[in-house]
PDB file of C-alpha atoms in Angstrom:
ATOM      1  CA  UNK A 274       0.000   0.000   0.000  1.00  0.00           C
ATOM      2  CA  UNK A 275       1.062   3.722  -0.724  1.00  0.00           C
ATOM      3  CA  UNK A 276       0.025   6.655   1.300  1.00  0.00           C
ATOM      4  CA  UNK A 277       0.058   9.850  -1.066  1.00  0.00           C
ATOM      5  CA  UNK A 278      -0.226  13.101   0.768  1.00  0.00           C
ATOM      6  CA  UNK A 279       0.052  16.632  -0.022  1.00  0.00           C
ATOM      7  CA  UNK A 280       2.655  17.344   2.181  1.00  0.00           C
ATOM      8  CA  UNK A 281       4.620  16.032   5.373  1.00  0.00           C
ATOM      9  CA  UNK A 282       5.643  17.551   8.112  1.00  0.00           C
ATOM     10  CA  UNK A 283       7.181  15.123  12.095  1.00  0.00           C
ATOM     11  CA  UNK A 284       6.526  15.748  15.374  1.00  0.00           C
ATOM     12  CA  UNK A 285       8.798  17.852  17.481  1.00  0.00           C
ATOM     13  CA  UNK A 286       9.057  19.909  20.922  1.00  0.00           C
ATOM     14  CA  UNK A 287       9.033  23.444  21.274  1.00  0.00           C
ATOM     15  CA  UNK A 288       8.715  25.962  24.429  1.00  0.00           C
ATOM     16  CA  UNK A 289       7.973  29.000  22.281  1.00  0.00           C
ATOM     17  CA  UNK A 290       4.296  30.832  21.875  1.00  0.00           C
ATOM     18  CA  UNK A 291       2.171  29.855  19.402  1.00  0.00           C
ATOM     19  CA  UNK A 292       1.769  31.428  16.038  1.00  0.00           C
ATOM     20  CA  UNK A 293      -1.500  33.548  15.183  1.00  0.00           C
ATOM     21  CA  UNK A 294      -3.955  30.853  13.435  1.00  0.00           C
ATOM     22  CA  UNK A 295      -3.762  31.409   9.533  1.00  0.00           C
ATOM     23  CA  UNK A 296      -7.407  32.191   7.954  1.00  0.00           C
ATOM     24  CA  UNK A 297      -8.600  29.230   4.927  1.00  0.00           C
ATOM     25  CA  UNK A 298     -12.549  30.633   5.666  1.00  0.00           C
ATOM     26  CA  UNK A 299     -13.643  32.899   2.700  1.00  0.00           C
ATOM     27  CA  UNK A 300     -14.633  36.831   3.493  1.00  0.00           C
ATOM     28  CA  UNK A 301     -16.897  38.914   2.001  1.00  0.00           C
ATOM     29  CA  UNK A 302     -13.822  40.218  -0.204  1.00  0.00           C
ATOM     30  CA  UNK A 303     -12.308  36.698  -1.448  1.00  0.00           C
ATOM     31  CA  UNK A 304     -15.958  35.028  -2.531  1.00  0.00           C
ATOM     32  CA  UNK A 305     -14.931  35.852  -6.227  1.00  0.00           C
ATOM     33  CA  UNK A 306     -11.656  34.381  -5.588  1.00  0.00           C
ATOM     34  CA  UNK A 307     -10.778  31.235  -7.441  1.00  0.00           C
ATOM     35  CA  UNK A 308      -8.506  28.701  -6.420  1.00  0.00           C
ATOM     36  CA  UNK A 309      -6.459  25.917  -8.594  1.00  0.00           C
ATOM     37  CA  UNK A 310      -5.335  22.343  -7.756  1.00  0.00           C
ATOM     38  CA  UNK A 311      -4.765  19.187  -9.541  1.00  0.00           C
ATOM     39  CA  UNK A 312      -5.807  16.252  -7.116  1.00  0.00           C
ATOM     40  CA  UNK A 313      -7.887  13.190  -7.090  1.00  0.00           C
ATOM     41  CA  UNK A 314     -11.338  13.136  -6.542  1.00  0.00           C
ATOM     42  CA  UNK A 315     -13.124  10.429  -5.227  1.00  0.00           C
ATOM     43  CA  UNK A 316     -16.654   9.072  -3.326  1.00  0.00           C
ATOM     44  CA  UNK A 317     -17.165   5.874  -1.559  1.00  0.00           C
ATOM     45  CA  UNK A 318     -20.321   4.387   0.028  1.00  0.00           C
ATOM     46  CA  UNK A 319     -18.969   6.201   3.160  1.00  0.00           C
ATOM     47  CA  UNK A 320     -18.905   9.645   1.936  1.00  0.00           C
ATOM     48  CA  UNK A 321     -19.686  12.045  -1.553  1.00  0.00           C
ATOM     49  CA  UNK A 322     -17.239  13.116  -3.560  1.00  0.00           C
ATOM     50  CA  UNK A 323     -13.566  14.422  -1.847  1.00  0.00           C
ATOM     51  CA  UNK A 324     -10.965  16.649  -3.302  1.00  0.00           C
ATOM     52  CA  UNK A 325      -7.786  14.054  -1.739  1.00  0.00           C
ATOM     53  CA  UNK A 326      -5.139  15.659  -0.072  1.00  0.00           C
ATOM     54  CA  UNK A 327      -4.078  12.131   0.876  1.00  0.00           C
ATOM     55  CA  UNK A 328      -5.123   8.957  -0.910  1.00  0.00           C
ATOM     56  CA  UNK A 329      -4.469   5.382   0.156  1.00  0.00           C
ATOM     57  CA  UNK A 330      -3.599   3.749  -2.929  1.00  0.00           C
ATOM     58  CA  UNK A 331      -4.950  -0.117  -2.251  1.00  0.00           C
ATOM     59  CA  UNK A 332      -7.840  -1.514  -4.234  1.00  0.00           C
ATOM     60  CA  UNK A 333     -10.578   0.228  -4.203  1.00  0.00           C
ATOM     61  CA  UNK A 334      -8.800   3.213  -3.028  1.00  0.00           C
ATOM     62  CA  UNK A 335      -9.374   5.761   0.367  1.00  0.00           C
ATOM     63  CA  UNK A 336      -9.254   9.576   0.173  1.00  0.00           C
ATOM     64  CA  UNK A 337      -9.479  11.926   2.837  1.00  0.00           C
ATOM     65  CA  UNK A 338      -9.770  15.987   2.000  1.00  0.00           C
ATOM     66  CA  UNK A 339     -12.730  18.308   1.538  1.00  0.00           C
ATOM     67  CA  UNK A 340     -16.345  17.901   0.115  1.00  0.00           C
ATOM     68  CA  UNK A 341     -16.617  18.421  -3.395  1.00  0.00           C
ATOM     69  CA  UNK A 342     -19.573  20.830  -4.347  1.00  0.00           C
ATOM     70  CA  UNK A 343     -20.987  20.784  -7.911  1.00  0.00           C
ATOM     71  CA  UNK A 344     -19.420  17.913  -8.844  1.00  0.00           C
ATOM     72  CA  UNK A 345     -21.017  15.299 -11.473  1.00  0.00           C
ATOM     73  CA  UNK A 346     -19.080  12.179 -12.553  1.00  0.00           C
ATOM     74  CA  UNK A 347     -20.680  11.528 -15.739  1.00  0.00           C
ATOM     75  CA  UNK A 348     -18.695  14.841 -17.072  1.00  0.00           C
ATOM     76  CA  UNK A 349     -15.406  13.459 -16.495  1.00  0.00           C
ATOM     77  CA  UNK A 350     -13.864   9.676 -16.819  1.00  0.00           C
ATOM     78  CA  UNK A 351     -13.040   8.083 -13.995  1.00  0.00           C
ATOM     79  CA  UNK A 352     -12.097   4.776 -12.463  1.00  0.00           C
ATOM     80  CA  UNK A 353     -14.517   2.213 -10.370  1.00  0.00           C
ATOM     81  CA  UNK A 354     -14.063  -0.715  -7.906  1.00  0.00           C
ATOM     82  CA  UNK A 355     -16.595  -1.783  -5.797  1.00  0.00           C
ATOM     83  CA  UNK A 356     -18.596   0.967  -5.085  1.00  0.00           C
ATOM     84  CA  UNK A 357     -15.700   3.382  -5.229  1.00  0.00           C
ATOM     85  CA  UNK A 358     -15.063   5.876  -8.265  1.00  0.00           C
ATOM     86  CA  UNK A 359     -12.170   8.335  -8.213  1.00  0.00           C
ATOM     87  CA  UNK A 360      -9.763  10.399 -11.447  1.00  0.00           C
ATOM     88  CA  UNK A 361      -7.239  12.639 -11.054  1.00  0.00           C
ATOM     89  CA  UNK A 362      -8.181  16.039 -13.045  1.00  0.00           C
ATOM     90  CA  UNK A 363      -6.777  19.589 -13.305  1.00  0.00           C
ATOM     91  CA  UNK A 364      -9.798  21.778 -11.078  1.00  0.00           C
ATOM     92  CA  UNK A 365     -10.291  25.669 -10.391  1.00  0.00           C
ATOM     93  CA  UNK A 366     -13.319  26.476  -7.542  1.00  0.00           C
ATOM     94  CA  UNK A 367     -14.141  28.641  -5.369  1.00  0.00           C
ATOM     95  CA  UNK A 368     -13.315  27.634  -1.367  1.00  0.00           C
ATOM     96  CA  UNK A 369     -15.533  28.625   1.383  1.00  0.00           C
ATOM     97  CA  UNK A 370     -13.356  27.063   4.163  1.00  0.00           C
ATOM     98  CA  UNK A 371     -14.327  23.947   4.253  1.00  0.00           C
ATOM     99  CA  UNK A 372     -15.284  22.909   0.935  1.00  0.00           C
ATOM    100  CA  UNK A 373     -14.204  23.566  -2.633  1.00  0.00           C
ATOM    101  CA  UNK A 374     -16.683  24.506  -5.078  1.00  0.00           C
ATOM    102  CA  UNK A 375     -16.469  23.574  -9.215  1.00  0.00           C
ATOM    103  CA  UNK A 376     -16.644  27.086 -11.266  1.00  0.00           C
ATOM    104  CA  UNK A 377     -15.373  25.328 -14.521  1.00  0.00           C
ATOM    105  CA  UNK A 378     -15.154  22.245 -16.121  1.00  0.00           C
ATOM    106  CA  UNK A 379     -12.855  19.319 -14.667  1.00  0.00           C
ATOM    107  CA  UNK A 380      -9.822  18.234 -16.919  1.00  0.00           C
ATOM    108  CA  UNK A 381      -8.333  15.113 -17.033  1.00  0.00           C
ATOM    109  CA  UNK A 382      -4.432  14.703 -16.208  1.00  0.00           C
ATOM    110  CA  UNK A 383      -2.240  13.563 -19.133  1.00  0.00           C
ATOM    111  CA  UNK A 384       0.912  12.199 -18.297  1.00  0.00           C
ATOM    112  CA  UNK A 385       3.079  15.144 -18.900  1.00  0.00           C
ATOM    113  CA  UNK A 386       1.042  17.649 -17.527  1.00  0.00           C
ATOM    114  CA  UNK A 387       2.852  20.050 -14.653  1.00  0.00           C
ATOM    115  CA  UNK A 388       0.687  19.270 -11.799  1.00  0.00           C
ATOM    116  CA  UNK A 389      -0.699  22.564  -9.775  1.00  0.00           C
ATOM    117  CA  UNK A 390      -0.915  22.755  -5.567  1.00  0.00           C
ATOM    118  CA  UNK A 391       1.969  20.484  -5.132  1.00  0.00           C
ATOM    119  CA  UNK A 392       5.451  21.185  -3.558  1.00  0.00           C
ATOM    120  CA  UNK A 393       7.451  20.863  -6.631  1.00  0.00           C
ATOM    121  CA  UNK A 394       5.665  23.355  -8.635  1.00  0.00           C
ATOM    122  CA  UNK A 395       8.029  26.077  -7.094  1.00  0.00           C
ATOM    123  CA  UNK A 396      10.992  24.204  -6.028  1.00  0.00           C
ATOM    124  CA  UNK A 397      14.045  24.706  -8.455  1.00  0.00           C
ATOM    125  CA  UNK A 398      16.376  21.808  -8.097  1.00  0.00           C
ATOM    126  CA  UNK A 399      18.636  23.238 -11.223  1.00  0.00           C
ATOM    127  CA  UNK A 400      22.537  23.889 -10.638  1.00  0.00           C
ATOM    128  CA  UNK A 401      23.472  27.267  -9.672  1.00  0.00           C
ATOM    129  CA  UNK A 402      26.861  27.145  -9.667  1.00  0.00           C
ATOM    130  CA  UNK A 403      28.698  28.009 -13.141  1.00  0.00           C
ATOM    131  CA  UNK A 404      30.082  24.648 -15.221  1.00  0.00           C
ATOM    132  CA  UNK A 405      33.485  24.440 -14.340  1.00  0.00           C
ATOM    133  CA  UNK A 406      36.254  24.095 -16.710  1.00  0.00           C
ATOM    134  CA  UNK A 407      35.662  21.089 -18.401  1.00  0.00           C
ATOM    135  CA  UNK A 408      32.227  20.468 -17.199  1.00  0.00           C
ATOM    136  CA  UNK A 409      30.943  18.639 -14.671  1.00  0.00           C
ATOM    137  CA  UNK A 410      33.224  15.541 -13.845  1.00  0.00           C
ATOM    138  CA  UNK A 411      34.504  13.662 -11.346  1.00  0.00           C
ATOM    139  CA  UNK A 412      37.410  15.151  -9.867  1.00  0.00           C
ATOM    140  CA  UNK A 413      38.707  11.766  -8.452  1.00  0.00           C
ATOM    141  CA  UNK A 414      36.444   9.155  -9.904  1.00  0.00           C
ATOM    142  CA  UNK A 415      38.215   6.523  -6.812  1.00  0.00           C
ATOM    143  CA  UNK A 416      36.054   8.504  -4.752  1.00  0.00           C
ATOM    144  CA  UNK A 417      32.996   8.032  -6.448  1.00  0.00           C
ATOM    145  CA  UNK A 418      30.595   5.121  -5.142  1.00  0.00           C
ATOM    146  CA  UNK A 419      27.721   5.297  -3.004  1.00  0.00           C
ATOM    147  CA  UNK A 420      30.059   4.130   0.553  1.00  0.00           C
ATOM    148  CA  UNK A 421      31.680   7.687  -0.095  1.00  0.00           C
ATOM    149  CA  UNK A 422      28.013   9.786  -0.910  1.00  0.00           C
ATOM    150  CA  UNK A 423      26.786   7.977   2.318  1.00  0.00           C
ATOM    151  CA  UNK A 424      30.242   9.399   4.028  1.00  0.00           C
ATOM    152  CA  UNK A 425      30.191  12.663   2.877  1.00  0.00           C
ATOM    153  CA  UNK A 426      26.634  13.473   3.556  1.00  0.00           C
ATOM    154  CA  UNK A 427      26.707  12.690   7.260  1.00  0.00           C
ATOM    155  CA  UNK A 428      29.814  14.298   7.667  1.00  0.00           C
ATOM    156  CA  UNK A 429      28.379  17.448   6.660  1.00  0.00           C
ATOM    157  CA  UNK A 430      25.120  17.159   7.969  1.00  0.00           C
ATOM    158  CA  UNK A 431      27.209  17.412  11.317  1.00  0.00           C
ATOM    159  CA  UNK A 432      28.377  20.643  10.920  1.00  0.00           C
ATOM    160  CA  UNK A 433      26.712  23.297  12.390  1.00  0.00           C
ATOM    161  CA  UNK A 434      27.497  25.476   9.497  1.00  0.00           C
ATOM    162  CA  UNK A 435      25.268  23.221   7.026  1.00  0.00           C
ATOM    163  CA  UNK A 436      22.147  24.429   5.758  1.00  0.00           C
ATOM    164  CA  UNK A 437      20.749  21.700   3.465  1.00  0.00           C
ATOM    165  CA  UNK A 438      21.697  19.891   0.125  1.00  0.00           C
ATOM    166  CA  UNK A 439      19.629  18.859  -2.993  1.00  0.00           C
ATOM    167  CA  UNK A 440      21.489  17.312  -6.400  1.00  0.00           C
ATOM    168  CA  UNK A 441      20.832  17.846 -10.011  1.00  0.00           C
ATOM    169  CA  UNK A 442      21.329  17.129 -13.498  1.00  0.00           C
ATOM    170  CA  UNK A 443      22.785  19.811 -15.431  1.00  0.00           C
ATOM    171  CA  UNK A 444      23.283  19.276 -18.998  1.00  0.00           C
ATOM    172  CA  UNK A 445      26.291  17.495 -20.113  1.00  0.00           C
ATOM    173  CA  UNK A 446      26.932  15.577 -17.024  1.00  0.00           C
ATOM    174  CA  UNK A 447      28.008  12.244 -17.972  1.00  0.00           C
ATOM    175  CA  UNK A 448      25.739   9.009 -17.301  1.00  0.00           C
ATOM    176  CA  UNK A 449      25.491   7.942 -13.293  1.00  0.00           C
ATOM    177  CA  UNK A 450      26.325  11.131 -12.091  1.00  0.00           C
ATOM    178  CA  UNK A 451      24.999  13.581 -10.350  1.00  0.00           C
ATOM    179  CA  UNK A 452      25.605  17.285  -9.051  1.00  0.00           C
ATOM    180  CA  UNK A 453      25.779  17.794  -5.048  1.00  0.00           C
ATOM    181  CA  UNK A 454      24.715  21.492  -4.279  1.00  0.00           C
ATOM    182  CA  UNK A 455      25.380  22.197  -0.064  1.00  0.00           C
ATOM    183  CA  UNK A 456      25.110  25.201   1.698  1.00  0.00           C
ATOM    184  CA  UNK A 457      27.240  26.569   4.424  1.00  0.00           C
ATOM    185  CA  UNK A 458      26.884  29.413   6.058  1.00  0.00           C
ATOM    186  CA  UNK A 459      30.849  30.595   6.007  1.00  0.00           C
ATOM    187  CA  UNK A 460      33.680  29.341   4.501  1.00  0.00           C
ATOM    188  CA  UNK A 461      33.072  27.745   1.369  1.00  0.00           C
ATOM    189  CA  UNK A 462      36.697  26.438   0.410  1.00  0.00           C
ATOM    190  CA  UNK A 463      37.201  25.508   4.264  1.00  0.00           C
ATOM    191  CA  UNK A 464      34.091  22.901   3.669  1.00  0.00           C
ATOM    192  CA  UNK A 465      35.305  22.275   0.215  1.00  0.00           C
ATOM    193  CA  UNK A 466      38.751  20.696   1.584  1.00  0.00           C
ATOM    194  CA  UNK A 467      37.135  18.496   4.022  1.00  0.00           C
ATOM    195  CA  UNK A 468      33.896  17.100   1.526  1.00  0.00           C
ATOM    196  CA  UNK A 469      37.125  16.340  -0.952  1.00  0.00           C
ATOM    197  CA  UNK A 470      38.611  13.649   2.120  1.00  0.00           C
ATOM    198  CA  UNK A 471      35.505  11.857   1.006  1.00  0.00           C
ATOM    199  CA  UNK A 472      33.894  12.939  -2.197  1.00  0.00           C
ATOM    200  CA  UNK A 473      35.479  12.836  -5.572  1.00  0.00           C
ATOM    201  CA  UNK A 474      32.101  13.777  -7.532  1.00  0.00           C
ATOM    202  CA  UNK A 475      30.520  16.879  -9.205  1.00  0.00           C
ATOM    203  CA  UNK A 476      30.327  19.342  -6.289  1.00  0.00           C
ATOM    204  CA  UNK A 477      28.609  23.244  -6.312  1.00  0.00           C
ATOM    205  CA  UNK A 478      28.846  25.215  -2.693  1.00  0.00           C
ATOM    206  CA  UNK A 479      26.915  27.824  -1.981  1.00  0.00           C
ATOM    207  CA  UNK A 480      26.137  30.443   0.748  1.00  0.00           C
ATOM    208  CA  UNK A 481      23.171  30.529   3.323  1.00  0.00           C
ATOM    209  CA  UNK A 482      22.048  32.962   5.537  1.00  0.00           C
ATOM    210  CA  UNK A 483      20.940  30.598   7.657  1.00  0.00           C
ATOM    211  CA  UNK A 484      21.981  26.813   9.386  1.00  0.00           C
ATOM    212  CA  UNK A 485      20.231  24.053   9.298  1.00  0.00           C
ATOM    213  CA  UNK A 486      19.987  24.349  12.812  1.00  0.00           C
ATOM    214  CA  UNK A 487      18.204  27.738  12.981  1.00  0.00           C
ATOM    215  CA  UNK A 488      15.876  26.005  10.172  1.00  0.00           C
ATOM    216  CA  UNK A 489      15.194  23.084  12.444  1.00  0.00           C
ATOM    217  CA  UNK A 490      14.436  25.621  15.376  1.00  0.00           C
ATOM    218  CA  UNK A 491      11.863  27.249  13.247  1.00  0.00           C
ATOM    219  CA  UNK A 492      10.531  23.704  11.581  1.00  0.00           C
ATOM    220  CA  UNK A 493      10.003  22.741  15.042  1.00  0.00           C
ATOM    221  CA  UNK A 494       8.548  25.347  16.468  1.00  0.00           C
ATOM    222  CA  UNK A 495       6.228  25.503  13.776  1.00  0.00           C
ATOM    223  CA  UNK A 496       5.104  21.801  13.814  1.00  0.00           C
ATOM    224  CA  UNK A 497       4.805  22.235  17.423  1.00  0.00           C
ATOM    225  CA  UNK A 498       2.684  25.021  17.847  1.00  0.00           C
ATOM    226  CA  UNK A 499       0.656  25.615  14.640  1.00  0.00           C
ATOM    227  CA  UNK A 500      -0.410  22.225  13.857  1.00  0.00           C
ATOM    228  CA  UNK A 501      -3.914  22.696  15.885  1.00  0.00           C
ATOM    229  CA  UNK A 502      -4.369  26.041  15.393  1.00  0.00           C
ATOM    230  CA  UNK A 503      -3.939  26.909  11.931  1.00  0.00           C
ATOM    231  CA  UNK A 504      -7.088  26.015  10.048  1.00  0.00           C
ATOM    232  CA  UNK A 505      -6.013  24.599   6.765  1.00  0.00           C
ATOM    233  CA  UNK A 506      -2.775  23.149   7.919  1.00  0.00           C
ATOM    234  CA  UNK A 507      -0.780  20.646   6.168  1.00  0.00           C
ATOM    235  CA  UNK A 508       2.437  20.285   7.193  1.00  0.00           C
ATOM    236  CA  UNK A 509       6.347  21.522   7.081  1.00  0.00           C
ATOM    237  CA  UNK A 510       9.414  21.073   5.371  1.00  0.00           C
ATOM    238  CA  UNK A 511      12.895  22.152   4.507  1.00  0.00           C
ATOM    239  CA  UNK A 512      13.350  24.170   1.499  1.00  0.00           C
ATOM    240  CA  UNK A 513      16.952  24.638   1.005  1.00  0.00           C
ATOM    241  CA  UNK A 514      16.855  26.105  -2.706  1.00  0.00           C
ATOM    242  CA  UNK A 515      15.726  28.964  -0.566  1.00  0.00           C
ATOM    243  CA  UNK A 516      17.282  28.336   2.810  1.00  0.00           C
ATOM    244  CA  UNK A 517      13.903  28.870   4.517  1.00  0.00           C
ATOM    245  CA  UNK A 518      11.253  26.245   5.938  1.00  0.00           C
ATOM    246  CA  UNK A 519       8.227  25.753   4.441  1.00  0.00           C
ATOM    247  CA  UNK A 520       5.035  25.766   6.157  1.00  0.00           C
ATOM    248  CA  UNK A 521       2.038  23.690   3.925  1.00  0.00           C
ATOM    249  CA  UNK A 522      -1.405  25.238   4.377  1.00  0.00           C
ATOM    250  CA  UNK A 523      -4.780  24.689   2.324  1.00  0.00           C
ATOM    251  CA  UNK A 524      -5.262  28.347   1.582  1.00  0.00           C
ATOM    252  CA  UNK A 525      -2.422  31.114   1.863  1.00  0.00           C
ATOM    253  CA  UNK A 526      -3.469  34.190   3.854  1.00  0.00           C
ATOM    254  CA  UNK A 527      -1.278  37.500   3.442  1.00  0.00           C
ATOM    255  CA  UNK A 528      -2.031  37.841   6.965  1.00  0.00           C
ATOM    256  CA  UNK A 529      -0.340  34.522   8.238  1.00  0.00           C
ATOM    257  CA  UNK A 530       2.570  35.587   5.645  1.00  0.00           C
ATOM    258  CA  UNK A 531       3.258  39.219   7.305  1.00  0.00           C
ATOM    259  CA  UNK A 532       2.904  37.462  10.781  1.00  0.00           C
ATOM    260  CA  UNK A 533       5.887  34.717  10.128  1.00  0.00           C
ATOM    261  CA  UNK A 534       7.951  37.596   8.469  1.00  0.00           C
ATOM    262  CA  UNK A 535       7.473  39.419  11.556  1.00  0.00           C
ATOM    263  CA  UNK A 536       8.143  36.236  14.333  1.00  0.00           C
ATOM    264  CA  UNK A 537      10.836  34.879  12.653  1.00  0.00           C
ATOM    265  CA  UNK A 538      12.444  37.563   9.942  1.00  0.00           C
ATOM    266  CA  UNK A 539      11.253  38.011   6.600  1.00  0.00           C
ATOM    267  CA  UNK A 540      12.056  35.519   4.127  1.00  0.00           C
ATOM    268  CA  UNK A 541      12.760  32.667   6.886  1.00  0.00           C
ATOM    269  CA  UNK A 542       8.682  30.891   6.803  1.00  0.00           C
ATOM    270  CA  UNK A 543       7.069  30.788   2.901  1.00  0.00           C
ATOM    271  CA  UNK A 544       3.160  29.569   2.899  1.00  0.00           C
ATOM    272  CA  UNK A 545       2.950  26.560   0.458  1.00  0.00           C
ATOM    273  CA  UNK A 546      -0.766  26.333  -0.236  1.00  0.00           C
ATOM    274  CA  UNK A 547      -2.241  23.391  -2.003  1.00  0.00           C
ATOM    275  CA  UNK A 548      -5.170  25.578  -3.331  1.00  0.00           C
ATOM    276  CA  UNK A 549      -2.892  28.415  -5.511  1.00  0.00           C
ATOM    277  CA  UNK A 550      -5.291  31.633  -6.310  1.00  0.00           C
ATOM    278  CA  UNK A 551      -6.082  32.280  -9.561  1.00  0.00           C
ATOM    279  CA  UNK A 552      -5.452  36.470 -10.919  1.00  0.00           C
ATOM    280  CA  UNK A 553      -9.358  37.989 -11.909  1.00  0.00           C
ATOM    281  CA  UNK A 554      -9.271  40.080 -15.032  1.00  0.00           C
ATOM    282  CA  UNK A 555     -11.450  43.261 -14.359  1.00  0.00           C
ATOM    283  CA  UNK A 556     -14.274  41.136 -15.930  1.00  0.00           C
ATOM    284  CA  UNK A 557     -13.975  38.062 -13.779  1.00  0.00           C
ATOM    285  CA  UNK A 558     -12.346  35.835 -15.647  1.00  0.00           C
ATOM    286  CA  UNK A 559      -9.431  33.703 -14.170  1.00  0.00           C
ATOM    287  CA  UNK A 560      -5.949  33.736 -15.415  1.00  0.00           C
ATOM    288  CA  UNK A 561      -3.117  31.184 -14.070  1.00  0.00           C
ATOM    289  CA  UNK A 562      -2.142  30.610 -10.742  1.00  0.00           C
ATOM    290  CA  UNK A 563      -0.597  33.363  -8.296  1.00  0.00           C
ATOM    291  CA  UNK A 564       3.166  32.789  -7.910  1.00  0.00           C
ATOM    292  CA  UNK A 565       3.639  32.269  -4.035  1.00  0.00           C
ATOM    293  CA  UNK A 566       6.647  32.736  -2.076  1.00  0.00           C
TER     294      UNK A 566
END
């Protein structure tokens, strides 16, 4: 069985006050306001149709997310098993707080579609260091094998200058390999020296404002205290593209934004919602998502 969710977050301590809750209820202001997503859908004998932020992929399938208003399953196609029916589709609605409202027509999902209200829309896990000389090779292919990745990576994910790693795929890198980015907060070639001990393969440092332990501070303070009060909440992760933490909501509030840039510095908390807002034309009509931060 596979658990699919919208986003993750693990339980941690924290002696810090709680956050201000977040609002995900609609206001007399936002009832025009339409909202993207591309999730499953799916009823059961149990309960009508539900826009899944987690489904339980065994057969027939379990969902568990929000009511699905105006919803009619002989406009879409869809797969059945015993009483169950469920698709995936590409949806824009309207969202009252509790439940998410069709405005247009459901599409299906085709294979290489870009799917919308999910963490990797926004993250960037391209290289941003320049191709060296030569492009990106091993420096000392001996130390290349997965013994040494294993070694390196703890080794730096010790230091209390380390603020996070992610590897990519530039173009031109040769077959097997990948590119290692890590951040440090200080003294790049310092951390460079001691990862080359280990690690013979494509490597690209960067800078960070802040350590992985001041993330993990936040991350757990966060999980701690806004977990049953935020209304909407989904989780939160590490996002070390833009060495900040990422807290998962259903519905983004500029209120809940200007409250984390003011308890923990701007920049250091982004909102990832899983519902992104659509831009309204002076007529009404919707445009593409609103680019979050």
């Amino acid at each position: 069985m596979l658990l699919l969710t919208a986003a993750c977050g693990q339980t941690t301590t924290s002696t810090r006050s709680a956050p201000a809750p977040a609002s995900n209820a609609a206001t007399d202001t936002d009832q025009r306001q339409r909202y993207a997503v591309t999730a499953s859908v799916l009823e059961n004998a149990a309960h009508g149709p539900q826009l899944c932020r987690a489904m339980l992929l065994m057969m027939p399938p379990t969902c568990s997310g929000p009511e699905v208003v105006g919803w009619d399953w002989n406009a879409v196609k869809s797969q059945s098993d015993r009483g169950t029916r469920w698709g995936s589709f590409h949806l824009i609605g309207t969202w009252d707080g509790t439940r998410f409202t069709i405005t247009e027509p459901a599409k299906p999902v085709g294979s290489k579609d870009k799917p919308i209200g999910r963490d990797e829309d926004t993250a960037d896990f391209t290289t941003p260091c320049s191709t060296p000389a030569g492009g990106w090779k091993p420096v000392d292919p001996s130390k290349v094998s997965h013994a040494a990745e294993e070694r390196f990576k703890a080794l730096a994910e010790k230091d209390p200058e380390y603020a996070g790693n992610w590897i990519s795929y530039p173009k031109g890198l040769g077959s097997g390999l990948t590119v290692y980015v890590l951040r440090f907060t200080r003294d790049l070639p310092g951390h460079e020296r001691e990862i080359r001990k280990t690690w013979g393969g494509p490597l690209c440092l960067l800078t960070a404002k802040h350590s992985g332990p001041e993330l993990e501070k936040v991350r757990v303070e966060l999980e701690r205290r806004v977990k049953e009060k935020t209304p909407g909440y989904l989780g939160v992760g590490s996002d070390p593209q833009n060495n900040r933490v990422r807290l998962y909501v259903t519905v983004a509030s500029d209120h809940m934004q200007r409250y984390l840039d003011r308890r923990f510095g701007t920049g250091m908390v982004g909102l990832e919602p899983w519902l992104k807002p659509m831009a309204l034309t002076a007529g009404g009509a919707v445009r593409p998502p609103i680019a979050t931060r």
